[in-house]
Short mmCIF file of N, CA and C in Angstrom, two decimals:
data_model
loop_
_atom_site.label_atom_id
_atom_site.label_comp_id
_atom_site.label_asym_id
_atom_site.label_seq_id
_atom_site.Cartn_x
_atom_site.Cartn_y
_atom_site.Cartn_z
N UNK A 1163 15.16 13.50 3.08
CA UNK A 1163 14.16 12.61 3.64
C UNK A 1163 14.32 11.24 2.98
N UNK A 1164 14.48 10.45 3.63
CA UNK A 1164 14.82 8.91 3.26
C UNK A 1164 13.81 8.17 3.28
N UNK A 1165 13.11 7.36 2.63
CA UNK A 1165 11.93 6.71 3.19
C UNK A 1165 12.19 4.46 2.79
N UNK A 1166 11.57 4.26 3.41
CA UNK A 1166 11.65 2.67 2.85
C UNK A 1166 10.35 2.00 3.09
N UNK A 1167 9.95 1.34 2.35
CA UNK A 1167 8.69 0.22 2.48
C UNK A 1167 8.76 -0.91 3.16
N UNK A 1168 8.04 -1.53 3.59
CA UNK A 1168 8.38 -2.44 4.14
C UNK A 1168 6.72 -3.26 4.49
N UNK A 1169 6.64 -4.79 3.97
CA UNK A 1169 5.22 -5.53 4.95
C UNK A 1169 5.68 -5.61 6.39
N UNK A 1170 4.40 -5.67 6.77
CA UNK A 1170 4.52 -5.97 8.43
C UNK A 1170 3.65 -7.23 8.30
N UNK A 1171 3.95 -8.41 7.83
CA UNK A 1171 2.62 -9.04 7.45
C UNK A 1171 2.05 -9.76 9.52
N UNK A 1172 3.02 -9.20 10.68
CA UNK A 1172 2.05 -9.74 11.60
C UNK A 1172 0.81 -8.37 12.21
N UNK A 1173 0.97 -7.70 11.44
CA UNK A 1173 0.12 -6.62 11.48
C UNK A 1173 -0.93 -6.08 10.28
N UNK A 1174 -0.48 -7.21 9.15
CA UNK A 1174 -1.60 -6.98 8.16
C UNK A 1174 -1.12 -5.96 7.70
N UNK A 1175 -0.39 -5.08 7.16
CA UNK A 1175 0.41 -4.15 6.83
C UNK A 1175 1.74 -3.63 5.64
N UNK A 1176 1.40 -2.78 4.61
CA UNK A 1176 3.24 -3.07 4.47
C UNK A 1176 2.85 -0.98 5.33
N UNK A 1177 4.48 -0.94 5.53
CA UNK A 1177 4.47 0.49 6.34
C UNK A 1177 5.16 1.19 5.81
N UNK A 1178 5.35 2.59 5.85
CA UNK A 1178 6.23 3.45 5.28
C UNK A 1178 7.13 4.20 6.34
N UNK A 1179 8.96 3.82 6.60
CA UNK A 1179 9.32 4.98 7.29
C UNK A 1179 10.19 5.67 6.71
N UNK A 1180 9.88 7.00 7.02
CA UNK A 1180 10.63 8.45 6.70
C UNK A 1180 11.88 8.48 8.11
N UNK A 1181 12.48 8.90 7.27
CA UNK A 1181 14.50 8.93 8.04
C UNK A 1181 13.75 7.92 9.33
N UNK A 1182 13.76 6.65 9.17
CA UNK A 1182 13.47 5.67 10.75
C UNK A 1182 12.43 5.52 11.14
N UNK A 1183 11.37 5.99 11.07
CA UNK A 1183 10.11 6.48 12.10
C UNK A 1183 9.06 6.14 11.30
N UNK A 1184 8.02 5.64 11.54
CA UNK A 1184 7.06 5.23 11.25
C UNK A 1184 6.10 6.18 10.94
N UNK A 1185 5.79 6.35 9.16
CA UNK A 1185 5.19 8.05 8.90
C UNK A 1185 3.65 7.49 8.65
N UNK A 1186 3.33 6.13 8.07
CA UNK A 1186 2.40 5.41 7.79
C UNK A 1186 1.99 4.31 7.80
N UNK A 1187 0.84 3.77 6.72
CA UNK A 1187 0.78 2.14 6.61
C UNK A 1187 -0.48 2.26 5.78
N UNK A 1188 -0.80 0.78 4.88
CA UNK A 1188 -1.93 0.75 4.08
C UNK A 1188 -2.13 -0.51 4.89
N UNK A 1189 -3.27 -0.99 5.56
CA UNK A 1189 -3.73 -2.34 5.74
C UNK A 1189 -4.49 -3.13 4.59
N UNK A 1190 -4.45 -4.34 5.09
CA UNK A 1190 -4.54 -5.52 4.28
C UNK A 1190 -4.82 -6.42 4.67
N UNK A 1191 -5.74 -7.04 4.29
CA UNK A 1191 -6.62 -8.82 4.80
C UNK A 1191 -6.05 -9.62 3.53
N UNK A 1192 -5.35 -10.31 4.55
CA UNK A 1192 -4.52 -11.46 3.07
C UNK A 1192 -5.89 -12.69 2.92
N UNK A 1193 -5.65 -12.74 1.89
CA UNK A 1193 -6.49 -13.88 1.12
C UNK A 1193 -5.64 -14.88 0.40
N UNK A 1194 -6.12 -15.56 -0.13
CA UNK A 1194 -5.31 -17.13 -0.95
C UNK A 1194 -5.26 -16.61 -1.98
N UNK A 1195 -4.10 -16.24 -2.13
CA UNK A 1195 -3.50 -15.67 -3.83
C UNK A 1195 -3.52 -14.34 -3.77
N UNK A 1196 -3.82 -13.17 -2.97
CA UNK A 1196 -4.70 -11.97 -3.06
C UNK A 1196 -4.32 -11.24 -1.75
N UNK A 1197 -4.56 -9.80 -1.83
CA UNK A 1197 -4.22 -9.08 -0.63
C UNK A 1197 -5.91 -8.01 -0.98
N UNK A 1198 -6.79 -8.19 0.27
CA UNK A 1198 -7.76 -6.58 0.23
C UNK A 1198 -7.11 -5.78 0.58
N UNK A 1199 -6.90 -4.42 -0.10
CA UNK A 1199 -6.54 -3.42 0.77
C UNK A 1199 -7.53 -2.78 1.07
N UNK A 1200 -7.63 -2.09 2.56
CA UNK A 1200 -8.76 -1.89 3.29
C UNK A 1200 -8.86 -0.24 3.91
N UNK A 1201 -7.25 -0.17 4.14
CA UNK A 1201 -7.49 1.31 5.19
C UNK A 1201 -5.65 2.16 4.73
N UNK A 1202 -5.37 3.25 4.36
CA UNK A 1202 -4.51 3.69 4.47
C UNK A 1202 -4.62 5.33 5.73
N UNK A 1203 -3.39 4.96 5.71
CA UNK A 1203 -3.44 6.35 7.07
C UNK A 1203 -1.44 6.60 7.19
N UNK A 1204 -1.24 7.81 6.90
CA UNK A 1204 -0.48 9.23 6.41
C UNK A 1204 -0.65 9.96 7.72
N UNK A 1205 0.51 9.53 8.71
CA UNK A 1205 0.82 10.67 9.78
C UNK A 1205 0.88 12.16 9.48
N UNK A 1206 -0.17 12.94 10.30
CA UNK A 1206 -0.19 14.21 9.48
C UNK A 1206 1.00 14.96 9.35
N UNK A 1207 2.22 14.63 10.03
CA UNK A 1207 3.63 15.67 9.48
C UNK A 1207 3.81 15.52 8.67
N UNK A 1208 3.46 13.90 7.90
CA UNK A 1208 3.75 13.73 6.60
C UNK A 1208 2.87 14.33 5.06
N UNK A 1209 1.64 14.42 5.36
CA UNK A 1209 0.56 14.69 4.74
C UNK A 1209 1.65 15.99 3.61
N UNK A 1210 0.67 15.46 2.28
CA UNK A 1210 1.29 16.85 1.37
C UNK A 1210 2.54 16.87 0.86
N UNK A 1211 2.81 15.50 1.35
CA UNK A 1211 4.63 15.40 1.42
C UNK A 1211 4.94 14.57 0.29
N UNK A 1212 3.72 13.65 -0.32
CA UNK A 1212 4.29 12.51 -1.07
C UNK A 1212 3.89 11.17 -0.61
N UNK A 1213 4.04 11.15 0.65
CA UNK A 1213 4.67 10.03 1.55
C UNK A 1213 3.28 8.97 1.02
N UNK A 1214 2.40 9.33 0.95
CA UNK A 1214 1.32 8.51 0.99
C UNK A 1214 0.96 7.44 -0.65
N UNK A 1215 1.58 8.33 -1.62
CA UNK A 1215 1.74 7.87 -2.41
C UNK A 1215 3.23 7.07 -3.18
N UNK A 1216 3.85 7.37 -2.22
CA UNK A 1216 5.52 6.61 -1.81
C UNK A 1216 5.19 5.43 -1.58
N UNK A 1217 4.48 5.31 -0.36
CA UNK A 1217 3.98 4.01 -0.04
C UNK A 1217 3.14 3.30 -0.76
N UNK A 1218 2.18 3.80 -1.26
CA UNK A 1218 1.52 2.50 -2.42
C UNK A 1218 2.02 2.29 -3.44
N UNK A 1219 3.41 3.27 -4.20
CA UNK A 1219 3.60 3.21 -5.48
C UNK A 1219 4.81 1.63 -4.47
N UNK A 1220 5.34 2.25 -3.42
CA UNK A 1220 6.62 0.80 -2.98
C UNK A 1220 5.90 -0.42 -2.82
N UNK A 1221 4.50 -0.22 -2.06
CA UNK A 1221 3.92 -1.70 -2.00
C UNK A 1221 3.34 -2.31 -3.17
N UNK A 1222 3.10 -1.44 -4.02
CA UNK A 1222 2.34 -2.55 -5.34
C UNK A 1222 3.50 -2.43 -6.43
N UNK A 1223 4.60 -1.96 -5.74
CA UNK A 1223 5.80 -2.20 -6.45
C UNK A 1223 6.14 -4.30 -6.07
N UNK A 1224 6.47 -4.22 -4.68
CA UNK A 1224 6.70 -4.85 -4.17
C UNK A 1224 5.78 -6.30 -4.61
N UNK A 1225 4.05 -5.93 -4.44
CA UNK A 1225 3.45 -6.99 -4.85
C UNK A 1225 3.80 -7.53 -6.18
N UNK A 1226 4.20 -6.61 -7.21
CA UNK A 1226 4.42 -6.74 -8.69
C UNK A 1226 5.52 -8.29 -8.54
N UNK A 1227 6.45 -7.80 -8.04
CA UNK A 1227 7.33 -8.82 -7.64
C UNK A 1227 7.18 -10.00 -7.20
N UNK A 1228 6.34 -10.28 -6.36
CA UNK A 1228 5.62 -11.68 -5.80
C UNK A 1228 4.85 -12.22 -6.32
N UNK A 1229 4.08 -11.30 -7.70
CA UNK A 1229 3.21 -11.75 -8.39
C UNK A 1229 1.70 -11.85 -7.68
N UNK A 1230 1.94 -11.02 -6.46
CA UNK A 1230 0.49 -10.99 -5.67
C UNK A 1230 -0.36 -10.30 -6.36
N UNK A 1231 -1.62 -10.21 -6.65
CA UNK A 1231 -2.73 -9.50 -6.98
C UNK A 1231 -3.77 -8.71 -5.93
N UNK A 1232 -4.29 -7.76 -5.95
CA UNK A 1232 -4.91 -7.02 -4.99
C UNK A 1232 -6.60 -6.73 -5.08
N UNK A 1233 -7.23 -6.37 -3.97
CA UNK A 1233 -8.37 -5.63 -4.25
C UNK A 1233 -7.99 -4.26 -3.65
N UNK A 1234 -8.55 -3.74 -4.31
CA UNK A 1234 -8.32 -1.63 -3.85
C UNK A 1234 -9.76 -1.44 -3.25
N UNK A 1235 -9.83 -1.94 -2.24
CA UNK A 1235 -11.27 -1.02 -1.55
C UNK A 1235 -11.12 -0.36 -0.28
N UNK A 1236 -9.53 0.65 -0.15
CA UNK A 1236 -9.35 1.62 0.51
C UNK A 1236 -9.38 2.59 -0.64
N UNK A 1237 -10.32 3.76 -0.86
CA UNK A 1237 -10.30 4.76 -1.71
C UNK A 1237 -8.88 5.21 -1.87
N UNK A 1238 -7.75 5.23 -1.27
CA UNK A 1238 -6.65 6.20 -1.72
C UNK A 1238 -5.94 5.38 -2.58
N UNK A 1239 -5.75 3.90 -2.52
CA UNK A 1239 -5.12 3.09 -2.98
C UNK A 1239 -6.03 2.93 -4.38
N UNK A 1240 -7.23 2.70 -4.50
CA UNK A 1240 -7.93 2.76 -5.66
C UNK A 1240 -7.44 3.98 -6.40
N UNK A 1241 -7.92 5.33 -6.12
CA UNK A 1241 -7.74 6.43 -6.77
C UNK A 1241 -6.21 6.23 -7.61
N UNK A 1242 -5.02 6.16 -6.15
CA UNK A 1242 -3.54 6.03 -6.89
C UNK A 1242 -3.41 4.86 -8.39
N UNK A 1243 -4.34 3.76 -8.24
CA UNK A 1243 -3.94 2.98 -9.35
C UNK A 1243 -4.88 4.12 -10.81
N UNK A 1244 -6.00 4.68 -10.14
CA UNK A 1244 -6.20 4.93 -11.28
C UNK A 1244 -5.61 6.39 -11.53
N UNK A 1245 -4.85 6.83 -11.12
CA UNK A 1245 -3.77 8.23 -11.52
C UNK A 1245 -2.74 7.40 -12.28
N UNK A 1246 -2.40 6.08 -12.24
CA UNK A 1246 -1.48 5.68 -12.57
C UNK A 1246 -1.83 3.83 -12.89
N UNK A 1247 -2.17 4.14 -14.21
CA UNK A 1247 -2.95 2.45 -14.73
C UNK A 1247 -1.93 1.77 -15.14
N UNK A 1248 -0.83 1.66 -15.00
CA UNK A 1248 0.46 0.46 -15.18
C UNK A 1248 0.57 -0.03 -14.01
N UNK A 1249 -0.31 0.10 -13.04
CA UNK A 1249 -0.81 -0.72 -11.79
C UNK A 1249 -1.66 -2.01 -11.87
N UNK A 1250 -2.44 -1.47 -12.86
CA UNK A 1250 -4.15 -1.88 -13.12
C UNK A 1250 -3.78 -2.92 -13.18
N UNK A 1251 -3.25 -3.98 -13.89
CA UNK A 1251 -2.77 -5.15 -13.92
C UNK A 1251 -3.00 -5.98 -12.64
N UNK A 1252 -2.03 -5.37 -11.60
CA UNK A 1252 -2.29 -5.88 -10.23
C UNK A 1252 -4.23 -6.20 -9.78
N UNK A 1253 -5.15 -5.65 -10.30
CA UNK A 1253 -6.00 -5.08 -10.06
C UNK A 1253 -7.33 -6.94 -10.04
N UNK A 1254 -7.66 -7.34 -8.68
CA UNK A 1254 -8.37 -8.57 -9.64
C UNK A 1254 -10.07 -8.47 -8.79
N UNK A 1255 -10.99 -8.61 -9.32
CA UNK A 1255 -12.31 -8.45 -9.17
C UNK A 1255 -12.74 -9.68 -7.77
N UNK A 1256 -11.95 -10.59 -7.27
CA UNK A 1256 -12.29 -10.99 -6.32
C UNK A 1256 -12.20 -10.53 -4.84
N UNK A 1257 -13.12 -10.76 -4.28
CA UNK A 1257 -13.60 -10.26 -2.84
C UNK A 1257 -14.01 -11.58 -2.05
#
């Protein structure tokens, strides 16, 4: 199973596909300096698989890189930073 990350930024989006195909996506309301994340959703073939946490560990990989900062107020994306606080950084109190 192959997967890659990717923003969709004309969809507010980065997405996750497994071997080609579109398995997911976390949405996102860009802000000035800042991304909300708002909604994640895990095609259920994928569910159980990883995939869901593939994708946020690649996108706040990705933000790390741009130096973007986030809000986590989609619960799965919150929870994942806090299973894993070498995220937290990314993490900034504006809304």
């Amino acid at each position: 199973m192959s997967t890659l990350v990717e923003d969709n930024p004309a969809k507010h989006r980065f997405e996750i596909l497994v071997d080609d195909g579109l398995a997911g996506f976390t949405a996102y309301l860009p802000r000035d300096g800042y991304l909300i994340f708002t909604h994640t959703e895990v095609d259920e073939r994928y569910q159980n698989m990883g995939v869901g946490a593939a994708l946020v560990r690649g996108t706040l990989d990705q933000l790390r890189e741009r130096g973007t900062k986030i809000v986590p107020q989609c619960p799965f994306v919150a929870a994942f930073i806090k299973r894993h606080p070498e995220y937290a950084d990314l993490v900034t109190d504006r809304t």
